[in-house]
Structures are given as C-alpha cells and as structure tokens.
Short mmCIF file of C-alpha atoms and ligand atoms in Angstrom, two decimals:
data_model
loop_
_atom_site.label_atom_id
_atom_site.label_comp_id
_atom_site.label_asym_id
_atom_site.label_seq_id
_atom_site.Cartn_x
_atom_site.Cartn_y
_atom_site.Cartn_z
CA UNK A 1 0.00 0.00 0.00
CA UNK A 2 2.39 2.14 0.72
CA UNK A 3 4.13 1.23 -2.30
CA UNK A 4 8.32 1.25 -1.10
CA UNK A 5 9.73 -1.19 -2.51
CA UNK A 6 12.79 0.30 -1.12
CA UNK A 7 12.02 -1.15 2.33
CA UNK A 8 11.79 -4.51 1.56
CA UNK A 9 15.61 -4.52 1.06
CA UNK A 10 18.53 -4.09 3.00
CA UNK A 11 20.20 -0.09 3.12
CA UNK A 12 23.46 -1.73 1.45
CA UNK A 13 21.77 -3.17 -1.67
CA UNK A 14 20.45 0.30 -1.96
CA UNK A 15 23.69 1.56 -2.08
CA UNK A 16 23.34 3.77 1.29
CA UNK A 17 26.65 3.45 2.99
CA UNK A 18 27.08 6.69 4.83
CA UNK A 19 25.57 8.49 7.41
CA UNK A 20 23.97 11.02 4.56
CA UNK A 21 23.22 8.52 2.46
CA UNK A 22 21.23 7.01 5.00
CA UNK A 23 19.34 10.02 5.87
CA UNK A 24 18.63 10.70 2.51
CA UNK A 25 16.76 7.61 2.14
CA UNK A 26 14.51 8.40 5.52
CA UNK A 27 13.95 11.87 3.70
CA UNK A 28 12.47 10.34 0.83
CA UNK A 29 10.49 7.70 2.84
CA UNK A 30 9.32 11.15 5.13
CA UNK A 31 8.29 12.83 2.11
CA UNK A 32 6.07 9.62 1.03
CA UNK A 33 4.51 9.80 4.03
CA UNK A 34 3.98 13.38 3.95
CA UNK A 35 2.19 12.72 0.69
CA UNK A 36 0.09 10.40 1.19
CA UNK A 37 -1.18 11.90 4.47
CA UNK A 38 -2.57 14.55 2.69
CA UNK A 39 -4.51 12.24 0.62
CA UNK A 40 -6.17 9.97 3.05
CA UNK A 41 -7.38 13.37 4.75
CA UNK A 42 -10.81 12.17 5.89
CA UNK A 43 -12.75 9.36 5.19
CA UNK A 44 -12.86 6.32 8.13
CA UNK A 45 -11.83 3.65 6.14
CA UNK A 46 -9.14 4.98 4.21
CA UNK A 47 -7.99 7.02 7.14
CA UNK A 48 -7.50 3.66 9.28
CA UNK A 49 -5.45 1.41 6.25
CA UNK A 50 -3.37 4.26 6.35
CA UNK A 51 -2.72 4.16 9.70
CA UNK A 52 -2.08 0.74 9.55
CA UNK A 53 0.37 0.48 6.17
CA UNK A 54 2.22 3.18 7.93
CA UNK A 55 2.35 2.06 12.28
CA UNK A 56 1.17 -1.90 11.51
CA UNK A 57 3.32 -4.00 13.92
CA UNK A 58 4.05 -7.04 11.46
CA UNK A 59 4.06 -4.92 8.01
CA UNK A 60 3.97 -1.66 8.60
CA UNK A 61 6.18 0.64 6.88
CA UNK A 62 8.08 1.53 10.48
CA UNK A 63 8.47 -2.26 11.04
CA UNK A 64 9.43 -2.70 8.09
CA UNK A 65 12.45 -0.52 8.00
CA UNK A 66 13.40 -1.68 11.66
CA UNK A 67 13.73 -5.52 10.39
CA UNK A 68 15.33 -4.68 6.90
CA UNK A 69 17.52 -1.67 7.62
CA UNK A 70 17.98 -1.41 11.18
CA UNK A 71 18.51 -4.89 11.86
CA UNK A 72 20.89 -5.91 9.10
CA UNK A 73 23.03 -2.56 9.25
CA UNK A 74 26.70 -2.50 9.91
CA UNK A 75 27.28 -1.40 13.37
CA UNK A 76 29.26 1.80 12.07
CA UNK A 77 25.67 2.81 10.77
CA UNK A 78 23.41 0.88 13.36
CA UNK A 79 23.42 4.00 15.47
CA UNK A 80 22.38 6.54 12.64
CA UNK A 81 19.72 4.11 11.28
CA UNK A 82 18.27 4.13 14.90
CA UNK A 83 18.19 7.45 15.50
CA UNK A 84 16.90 8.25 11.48
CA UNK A 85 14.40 5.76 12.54
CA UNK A 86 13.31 6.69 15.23
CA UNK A 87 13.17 10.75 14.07
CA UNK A 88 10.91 9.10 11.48
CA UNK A 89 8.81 7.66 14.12
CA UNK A 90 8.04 10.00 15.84
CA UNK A 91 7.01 12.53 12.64
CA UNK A 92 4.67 9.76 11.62
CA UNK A 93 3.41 8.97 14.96
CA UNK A 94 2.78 12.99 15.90
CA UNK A 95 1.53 13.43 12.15
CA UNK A 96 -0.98 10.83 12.57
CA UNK A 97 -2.15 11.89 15.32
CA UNK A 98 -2.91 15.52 14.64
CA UNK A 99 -4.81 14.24 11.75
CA UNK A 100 -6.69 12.04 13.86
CA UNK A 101 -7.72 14.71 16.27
CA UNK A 102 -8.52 16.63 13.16
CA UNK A 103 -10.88 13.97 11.73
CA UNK A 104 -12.49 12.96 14.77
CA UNK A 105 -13.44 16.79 15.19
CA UNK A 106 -14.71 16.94 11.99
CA UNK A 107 -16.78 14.27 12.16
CA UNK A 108 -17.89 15.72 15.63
CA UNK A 109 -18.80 18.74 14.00
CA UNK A 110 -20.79 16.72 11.32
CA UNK A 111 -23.05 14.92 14.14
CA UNK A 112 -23.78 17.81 15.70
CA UNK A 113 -25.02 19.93 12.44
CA UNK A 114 -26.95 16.52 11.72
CA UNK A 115 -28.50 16.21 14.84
CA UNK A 116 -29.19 20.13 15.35
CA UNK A 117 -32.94 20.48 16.46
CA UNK A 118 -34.64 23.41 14.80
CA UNK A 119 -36.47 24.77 17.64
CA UNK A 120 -38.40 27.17 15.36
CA UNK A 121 -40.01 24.64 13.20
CA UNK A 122 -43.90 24.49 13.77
CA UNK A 123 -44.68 21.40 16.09
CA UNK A 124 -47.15 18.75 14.91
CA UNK A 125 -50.55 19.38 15.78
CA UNK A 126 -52.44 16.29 16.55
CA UNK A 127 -56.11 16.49 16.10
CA UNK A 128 -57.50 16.30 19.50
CA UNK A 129 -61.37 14.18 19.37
CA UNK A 130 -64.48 15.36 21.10
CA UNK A 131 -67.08 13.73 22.99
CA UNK A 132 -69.78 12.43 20.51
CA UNK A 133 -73.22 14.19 20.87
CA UNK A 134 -74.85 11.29 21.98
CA UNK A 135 -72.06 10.71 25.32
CA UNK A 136 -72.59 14.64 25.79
CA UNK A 137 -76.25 14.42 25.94
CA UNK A 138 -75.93 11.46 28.21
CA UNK A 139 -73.56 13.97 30.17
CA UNK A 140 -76.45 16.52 30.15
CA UNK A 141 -79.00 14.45 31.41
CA UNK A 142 -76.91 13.20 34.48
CA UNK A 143 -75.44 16.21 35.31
CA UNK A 144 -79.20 17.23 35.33
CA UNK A 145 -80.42 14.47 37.79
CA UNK A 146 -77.60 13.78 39.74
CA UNK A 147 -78.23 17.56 40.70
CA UNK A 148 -81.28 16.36 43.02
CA UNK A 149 -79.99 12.86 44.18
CA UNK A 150 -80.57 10.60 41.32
CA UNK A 151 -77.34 7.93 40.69
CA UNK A 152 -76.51 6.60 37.80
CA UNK A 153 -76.59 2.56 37.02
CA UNK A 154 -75.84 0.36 34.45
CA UNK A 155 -76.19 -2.76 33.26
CA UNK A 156 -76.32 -6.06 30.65
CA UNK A 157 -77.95 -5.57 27.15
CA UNK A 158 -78.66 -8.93 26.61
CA UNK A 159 -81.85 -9.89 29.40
CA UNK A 160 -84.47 -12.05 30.30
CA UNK A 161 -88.00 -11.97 29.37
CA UNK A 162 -88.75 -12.17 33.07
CA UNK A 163 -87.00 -8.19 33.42
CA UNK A 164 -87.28 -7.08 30.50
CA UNK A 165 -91.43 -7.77 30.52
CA UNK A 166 -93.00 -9.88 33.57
CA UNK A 167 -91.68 -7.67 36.33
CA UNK A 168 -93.01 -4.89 34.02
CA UNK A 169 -96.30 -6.59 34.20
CA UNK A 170 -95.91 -7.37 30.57
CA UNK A 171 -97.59 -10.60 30.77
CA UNK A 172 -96.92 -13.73 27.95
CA UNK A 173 -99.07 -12.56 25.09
CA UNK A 174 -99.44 -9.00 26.14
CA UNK A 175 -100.12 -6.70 23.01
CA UNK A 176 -97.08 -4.73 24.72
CA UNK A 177 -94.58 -7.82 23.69
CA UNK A 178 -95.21 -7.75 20.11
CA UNK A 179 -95.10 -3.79 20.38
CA UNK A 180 -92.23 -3.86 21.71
CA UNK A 181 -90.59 -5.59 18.60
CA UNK A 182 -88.14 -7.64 20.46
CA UNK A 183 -84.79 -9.40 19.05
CA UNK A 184 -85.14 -12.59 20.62
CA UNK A 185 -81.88 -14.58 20.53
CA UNK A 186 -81.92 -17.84 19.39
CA UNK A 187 -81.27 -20.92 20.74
CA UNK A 188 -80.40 -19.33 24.12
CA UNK A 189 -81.14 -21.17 26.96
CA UNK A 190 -84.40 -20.25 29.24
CA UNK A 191 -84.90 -17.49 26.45
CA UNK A 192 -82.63 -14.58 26.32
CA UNK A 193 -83.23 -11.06 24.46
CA UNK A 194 -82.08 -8.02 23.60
CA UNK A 195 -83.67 -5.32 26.32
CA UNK A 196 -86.11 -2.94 24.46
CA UNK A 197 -85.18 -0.78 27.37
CA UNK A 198 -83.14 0.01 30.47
CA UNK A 199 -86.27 -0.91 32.69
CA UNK A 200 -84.64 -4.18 33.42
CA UNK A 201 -81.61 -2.80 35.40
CA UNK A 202 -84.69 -1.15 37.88
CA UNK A 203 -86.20 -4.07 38.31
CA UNK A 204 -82.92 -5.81 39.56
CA UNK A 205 -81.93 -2.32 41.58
CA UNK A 206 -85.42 -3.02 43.18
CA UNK A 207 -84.65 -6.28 44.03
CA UNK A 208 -80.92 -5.62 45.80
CA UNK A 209 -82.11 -2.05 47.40
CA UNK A 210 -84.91 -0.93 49.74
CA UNK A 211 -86.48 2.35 49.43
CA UNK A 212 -85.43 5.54 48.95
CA UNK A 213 -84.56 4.51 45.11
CA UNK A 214 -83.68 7.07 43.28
CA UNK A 215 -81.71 6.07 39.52
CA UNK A 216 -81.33 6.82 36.11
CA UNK A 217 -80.21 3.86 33.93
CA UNK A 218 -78.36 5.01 30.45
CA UNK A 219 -77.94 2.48 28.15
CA UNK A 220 -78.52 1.13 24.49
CA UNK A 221 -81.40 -0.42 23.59
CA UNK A 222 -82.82 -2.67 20.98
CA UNK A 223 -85.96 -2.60 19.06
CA UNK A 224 -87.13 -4.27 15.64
CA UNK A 225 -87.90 -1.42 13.42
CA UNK A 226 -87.88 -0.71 9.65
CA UNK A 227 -85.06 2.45 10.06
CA UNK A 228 -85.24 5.11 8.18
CA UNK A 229 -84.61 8.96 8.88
CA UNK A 230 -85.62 8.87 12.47
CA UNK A 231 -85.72 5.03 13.50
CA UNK A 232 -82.96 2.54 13.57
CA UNK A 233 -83.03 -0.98 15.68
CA UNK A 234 -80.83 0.47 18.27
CA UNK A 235 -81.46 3.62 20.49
CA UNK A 236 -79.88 5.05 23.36
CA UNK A 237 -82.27 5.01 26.47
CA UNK A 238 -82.00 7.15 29.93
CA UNK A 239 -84.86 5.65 32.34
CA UNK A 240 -85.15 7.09 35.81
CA UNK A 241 -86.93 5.75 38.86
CA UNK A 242 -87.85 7.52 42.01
CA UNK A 243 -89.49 5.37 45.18
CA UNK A 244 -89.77 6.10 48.34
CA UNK A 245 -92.62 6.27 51.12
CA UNK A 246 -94.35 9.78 50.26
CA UNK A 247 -93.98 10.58 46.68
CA UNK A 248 -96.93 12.19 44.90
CA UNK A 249 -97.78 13.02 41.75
CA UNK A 250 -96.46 16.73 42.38
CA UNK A 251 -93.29 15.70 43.10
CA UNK A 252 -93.49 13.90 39.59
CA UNK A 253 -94.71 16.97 37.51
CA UNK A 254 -92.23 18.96 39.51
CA UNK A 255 -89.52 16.89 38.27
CA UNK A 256 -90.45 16.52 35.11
CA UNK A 257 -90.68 20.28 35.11
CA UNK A 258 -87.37 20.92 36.78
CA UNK A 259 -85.70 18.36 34.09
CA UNK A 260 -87.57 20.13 31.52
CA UNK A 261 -86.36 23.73 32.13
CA UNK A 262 -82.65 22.20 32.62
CA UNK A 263 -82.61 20.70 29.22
CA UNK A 264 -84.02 23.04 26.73
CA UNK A 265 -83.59 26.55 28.98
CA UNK A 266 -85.99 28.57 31.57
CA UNK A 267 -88.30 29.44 29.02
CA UNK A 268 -89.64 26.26 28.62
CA UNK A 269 -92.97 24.79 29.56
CA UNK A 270 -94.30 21.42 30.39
CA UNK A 271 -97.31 20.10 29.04
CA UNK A 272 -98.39 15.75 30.28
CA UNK A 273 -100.62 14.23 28.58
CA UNK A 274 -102.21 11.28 29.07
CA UNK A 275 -100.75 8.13 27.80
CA UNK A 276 -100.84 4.16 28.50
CA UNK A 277 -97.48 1.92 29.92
CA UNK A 278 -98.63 -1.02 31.27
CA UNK A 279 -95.60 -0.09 33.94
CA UNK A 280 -97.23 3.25 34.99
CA UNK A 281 -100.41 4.05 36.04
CA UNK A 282 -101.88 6.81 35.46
CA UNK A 283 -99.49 7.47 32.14
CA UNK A 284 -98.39 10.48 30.40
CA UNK A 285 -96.53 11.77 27.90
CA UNK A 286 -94.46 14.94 28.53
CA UNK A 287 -94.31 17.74 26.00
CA UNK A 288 -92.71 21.04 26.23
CA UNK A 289 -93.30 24.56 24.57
CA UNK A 290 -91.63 24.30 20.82
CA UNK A 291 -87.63 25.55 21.16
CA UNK A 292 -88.13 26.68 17.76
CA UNK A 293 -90.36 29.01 17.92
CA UNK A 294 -91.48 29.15 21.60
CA UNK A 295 -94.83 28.15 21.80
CA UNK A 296 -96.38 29.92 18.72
CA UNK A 297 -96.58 27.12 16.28
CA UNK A 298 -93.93 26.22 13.12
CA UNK A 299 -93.27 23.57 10.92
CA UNK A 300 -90.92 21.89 13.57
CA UNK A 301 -94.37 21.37 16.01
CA UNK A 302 -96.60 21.00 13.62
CA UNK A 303 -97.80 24.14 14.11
CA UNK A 304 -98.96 22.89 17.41
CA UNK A 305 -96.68 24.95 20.13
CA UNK A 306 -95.49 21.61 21.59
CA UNK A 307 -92.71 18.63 21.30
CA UNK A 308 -93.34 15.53 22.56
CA UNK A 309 -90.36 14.61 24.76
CA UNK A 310 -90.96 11.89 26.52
CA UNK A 311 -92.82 9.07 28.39
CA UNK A 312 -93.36 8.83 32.22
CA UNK A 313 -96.03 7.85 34.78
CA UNK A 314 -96.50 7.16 38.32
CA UNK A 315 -95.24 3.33 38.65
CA UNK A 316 -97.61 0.97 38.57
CA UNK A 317 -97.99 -0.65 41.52
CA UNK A 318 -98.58 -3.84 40.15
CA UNK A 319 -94.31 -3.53 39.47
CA UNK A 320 -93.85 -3.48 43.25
CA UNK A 321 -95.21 -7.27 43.63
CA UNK A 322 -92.55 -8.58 41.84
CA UNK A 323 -90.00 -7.06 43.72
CA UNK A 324 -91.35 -7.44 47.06
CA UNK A 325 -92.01 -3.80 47.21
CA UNK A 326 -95.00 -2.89 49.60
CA UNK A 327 -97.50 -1.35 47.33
CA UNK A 328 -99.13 -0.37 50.43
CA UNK A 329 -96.66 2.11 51.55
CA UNK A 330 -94.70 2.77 48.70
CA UNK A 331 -95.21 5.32 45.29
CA UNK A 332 -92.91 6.38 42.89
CA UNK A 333 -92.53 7.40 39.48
CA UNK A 334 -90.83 6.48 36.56
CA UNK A 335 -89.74 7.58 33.17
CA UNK A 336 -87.92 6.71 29.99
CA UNK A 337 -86.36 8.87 27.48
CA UNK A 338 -84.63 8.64 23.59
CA UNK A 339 -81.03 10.16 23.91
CA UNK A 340 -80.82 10.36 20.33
CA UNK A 341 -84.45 11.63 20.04
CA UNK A 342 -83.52 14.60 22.27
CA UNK A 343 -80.26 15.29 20.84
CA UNK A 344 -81.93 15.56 17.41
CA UNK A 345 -84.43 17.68 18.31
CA UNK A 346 -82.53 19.48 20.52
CA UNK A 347 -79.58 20.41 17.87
CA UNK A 348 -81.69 20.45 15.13
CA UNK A 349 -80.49 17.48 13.47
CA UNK A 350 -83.12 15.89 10.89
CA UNK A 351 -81.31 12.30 10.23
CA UNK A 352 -80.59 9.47 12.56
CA UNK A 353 -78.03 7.94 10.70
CA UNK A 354 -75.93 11.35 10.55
CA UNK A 355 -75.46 9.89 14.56
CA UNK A 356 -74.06 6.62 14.07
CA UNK A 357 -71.90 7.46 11.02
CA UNK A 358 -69.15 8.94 12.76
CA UNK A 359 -68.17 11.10 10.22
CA UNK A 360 -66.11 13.54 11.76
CA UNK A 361 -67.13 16.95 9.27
CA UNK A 362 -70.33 16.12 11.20
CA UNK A 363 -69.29 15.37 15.27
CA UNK A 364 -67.03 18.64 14.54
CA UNK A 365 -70.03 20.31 14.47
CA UNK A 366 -70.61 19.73 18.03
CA UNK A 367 -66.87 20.29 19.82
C1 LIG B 1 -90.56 5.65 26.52
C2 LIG B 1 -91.27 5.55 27.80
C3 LIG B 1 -91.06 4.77 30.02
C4 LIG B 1 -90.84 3.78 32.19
C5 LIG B 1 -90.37 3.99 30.90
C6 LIG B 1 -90.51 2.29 34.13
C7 LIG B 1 -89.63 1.44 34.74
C8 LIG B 1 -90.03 0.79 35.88
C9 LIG B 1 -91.26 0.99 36.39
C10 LIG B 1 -92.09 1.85 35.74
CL1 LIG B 1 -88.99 -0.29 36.66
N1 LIG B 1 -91.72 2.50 34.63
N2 LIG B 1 -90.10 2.95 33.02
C11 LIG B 1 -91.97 4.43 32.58
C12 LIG B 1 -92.67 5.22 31.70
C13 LIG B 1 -92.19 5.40 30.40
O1 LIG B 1 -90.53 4.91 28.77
O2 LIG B 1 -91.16 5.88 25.53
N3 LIG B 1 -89.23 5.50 26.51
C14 LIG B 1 -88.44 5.60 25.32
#
C-alpha cells in the first residue's frame, strides 16, 4: 500500500553506505509519508489502512524498515539508522495523530449539524377528538339528575323476558310484547333477548335495594324497526326511577318540570298528557313549549306549540309485587327517554343515521 519497494531490502543493496546517504533515504520515505497523508485526509476507512500500512506491527512501513535496515546494518551505521528511525517515528506517529484529532473533530462537528434540532419549526398538531353528541347528551341528562340525588346505574344488554317484561307486568301474550318488537336470541337457553329498554336494570336495583330509590339507567337499547330517517333498531335510552314512602304526583310533575327547564332553557314549559305503559299508572306523555319558535306554532311542532319529549307515569304498583315492594306504603314514578331523540331535536339534526356514522365533518359540528 504504501508502495516502497525500497524497504523490503537491506540499506546496502540500496547503495546507502554513509551516514547522509542514509538520511537521505529516511527523507524520501518522510516525504512519502507526507504525501500520502494529505490524501487519506478524511474518510474512516481509508484514514484507518493508512494508519495501519504506515504504524502496523508485522508490516507496517516503520516495522518494516526496523527488520530490513535497522537490523541488518553494519554497526558503524546501526546507530544513525536508529536514531533516522526513530526521528521518522516520531514525525509519523505525531503526524498521525494531529490528523486524527482533526478527523475525529470533523466528524464531531458533522453529528452535531446533523443532529441540530430546529427549535423554530412548527410542532405537529395532533387532532384532538371530542365527545360524541350522543355521550354529551348522556352527560347533560346526568349532570341534570344527579343535581337532586338521582345515581346513575348500568347494566347487561342482553336480558331475560322475566325483566325485561314480567316484572313490568308485561304478561306472555301481552299486546305490549309484540309492540315492543323484540330481538329474541336464538337458541339461548331459558330465552334470552335483547332489552327494548333500560327498565330491566330497575327491576334488579329493586330487588338488591330498599327504598329511597332514586336512579337513572343510560344504556342502548334494541328494538325491531324498519329504520329510516328517524328510527334505527338500536337507540340510546336514559330511564329514571324515584321510590320512596311519600312521593306524589307533584313531586313527579315537579320533576319533570325541573328536568324540563334544565334541558331546553328557563323558558320552557311542560305540558303531560295522558298516555298508556302497562308499567305506569296513570301514564303520560311529557311535552314542552316548541324551542323553535317558543310556543307559537312552526313547521318543527306542527304548528302545534309543543314537542313531545318523553314518556313517564306514576309506577304501577302492580311492578312493586314482583319485587317485594309494599304497594301499600310505597309510590314512585318512573320515566324513559330517547337520547338520540332529544339530541336531534334538541340540535336540530333531521337524520338518525348522521349519529351513528361517525363522520367527523359532522361530530365537529358539536366540539
Ligand atoms: C318511553 C317511555 C317509560 C318507564 C319507561 C318504568 C320502569 C319501571 C317501572 C315503571 Cl322499573 N316504569 N319505566 C316508565 C314510563 C315510560 O318509557 O317511551 N321511553 C323511550
């Protein structure tokens, strides 16, 4: 590599006799070196065979000369070839490493222009989600009740006919049960279903708690339907239940009113009118004054002055039999609510589907 043929001999066969002689040759072998330093000026891999053509212990160029030139010289030379040698050593050695330090903070320098971090560039912005208007209306509504002592439970979709009708008093071949367009799931053992409401998860509160009973269950529910703009066979459900020994049925308009004003603003007004659940008796449905246009009739009411809202009654106390309630003592009433129903009408939206779509030019509408 380093191309010296010169070296691979011994000083006499060169001819190099004397003390000049002999330092002529290590000038011409300094002057290689000086060359070819400059050439392998930076890059790792050339930079390190250099290194090693030139400082290699078996074949390196200063090895080299020590086992041709040193060894085999006449002793009345031996002592300049030593000290030419070892002048030559050290230039290489201190040569070499200057350039190293030189390379090593170049390629320092490199890293660190690489690696510099631009602390003016614009971050990324991640698009932060919202809550979907359905999980904020269900947010509404419990802020709403848990405001006067109502808590919130939950529970399974899938239900028996006994809670999802009997303890309803929804008896076998009730009208009610084919209303009620139930998904029935088959082959399931003792007949399981798919609740058409959250009345279920009262029954089984009623069963585990003693009065006072006060609850709202949220929840999905499932009903046969042909969808279309304002139907689908799944809605989202908030029922509430209130029992205790002395509830009236002022303390059940006054709720209804107090929810009522919450929800669509102190302007409204409450309207019931009478209505059939065979879980509530008497029945009513609620209505409030239009949010359109107050009251004064448009093509949202029908020109009528009132929405229908939802449906609620005093609970029948034929309910309290089955949960070893004592009908005697004991009143209450009840109610059950669409989510997505009062979110539509609520934000104006005309289409059901435009809810379960999750398309996110729509939910932005609602941040
Ligand atoms: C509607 C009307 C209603 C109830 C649900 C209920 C539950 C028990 C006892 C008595 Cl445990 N009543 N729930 C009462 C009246 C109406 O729902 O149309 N919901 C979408």
């Amino acid at each position: 590599m380093a191309d010296l043929p010169i070296i691979e001999r011994p000083l006499a066969d060169l001819g190099a006799t004397t003390a000049e002689s002999v330092a002529s040759r290590f000038a011409d072998i300094r002057v290689r070196f000086d060359q070819q330093s400059a050439l392998h000026a930076t890059d790792p891999e050339s930079w390190r065979a250099f290194v090693l053509t030139w400082t290699g212990r078996k074949s390196g160029v200063l090895s080299l000369i020590a086992d041709n030139w040193l060894k085999p010289a006449p002793p009345e030379l031996k002592r300049v070839v030593g000290q030419e040698l070892n002048r030559l050593k050290t230039h290489v050695e201190s040569a070499l490493d200057q350039r190293r330090t030189e390379i090593e903070a170049a390629a320092e320098k490199a890293a660190l222009a690489r690696e510099q971090v631009d602390l003016s560039l614009p971050g990324v912005e991640r698009p932060v989600g919202t809550r979907h208007l359905i999980r904020q209306t269900y947010e509404e509504l419990q802020r709403i009740f848990l405001a006067i002592g109502f808590s919130v439970v939950e529970g399974p979709e899938i239900e028996t006919p006994y809670y999802n009708f009997e303890a309803l008093n929804i008896p076998e071949h009730h009208p009610a049960r084919d209303n009620m367009d139930t998904f029935y799931i088959e082959g399931a053992r003792g007949g399981h279903l798919l609740r058409t409401h959250t009345s279920p998860m009262q029954i089984r509160t009623m069963e585990k708690q003693q009065p006072p009973v006060r609850i709202i269950v949220p929840g999905k529910v499932y009903r046969r339907d042909n969808p279309d703009a304002t139907h689908g066979y799944m809605f989202h459900q908030v029922e509430g239940l209130a029992v205790d020994t002395d509830i009236t049925f002022a303390d059940f308009k006054g709720t209804v009113e107090y929810f009522v004003r919450e929800f669509l603003g102190p302007q409204a007004r409450t309207r019931l009118r009478p209505s059939y659940f065979p879980f509530t008796e008497p029945s009513a449905e609620v209505d409030a004054t239009c949010h359109v246009c107050g009251g004064s009739g448009c093509r949202i009411c029908k020109f009528s002055g009132w929405i229908e809202l939802f449906g609620a009654g005093m609970v029948n106390p034929a309910v309290y039999g089955f949960v070893n309630y004592d009908a005697e003592k004991l009143s209450g009433f009840a109610f059950g609510m669409g989510v997505d129903r009062l979110a539509m009408m609520k934000y104006g939206i005309s289409e059901l589907p435009l809810l379960f779509q999750n398309d996110v030019r729509f939910l932005r509408q609602f941040p």
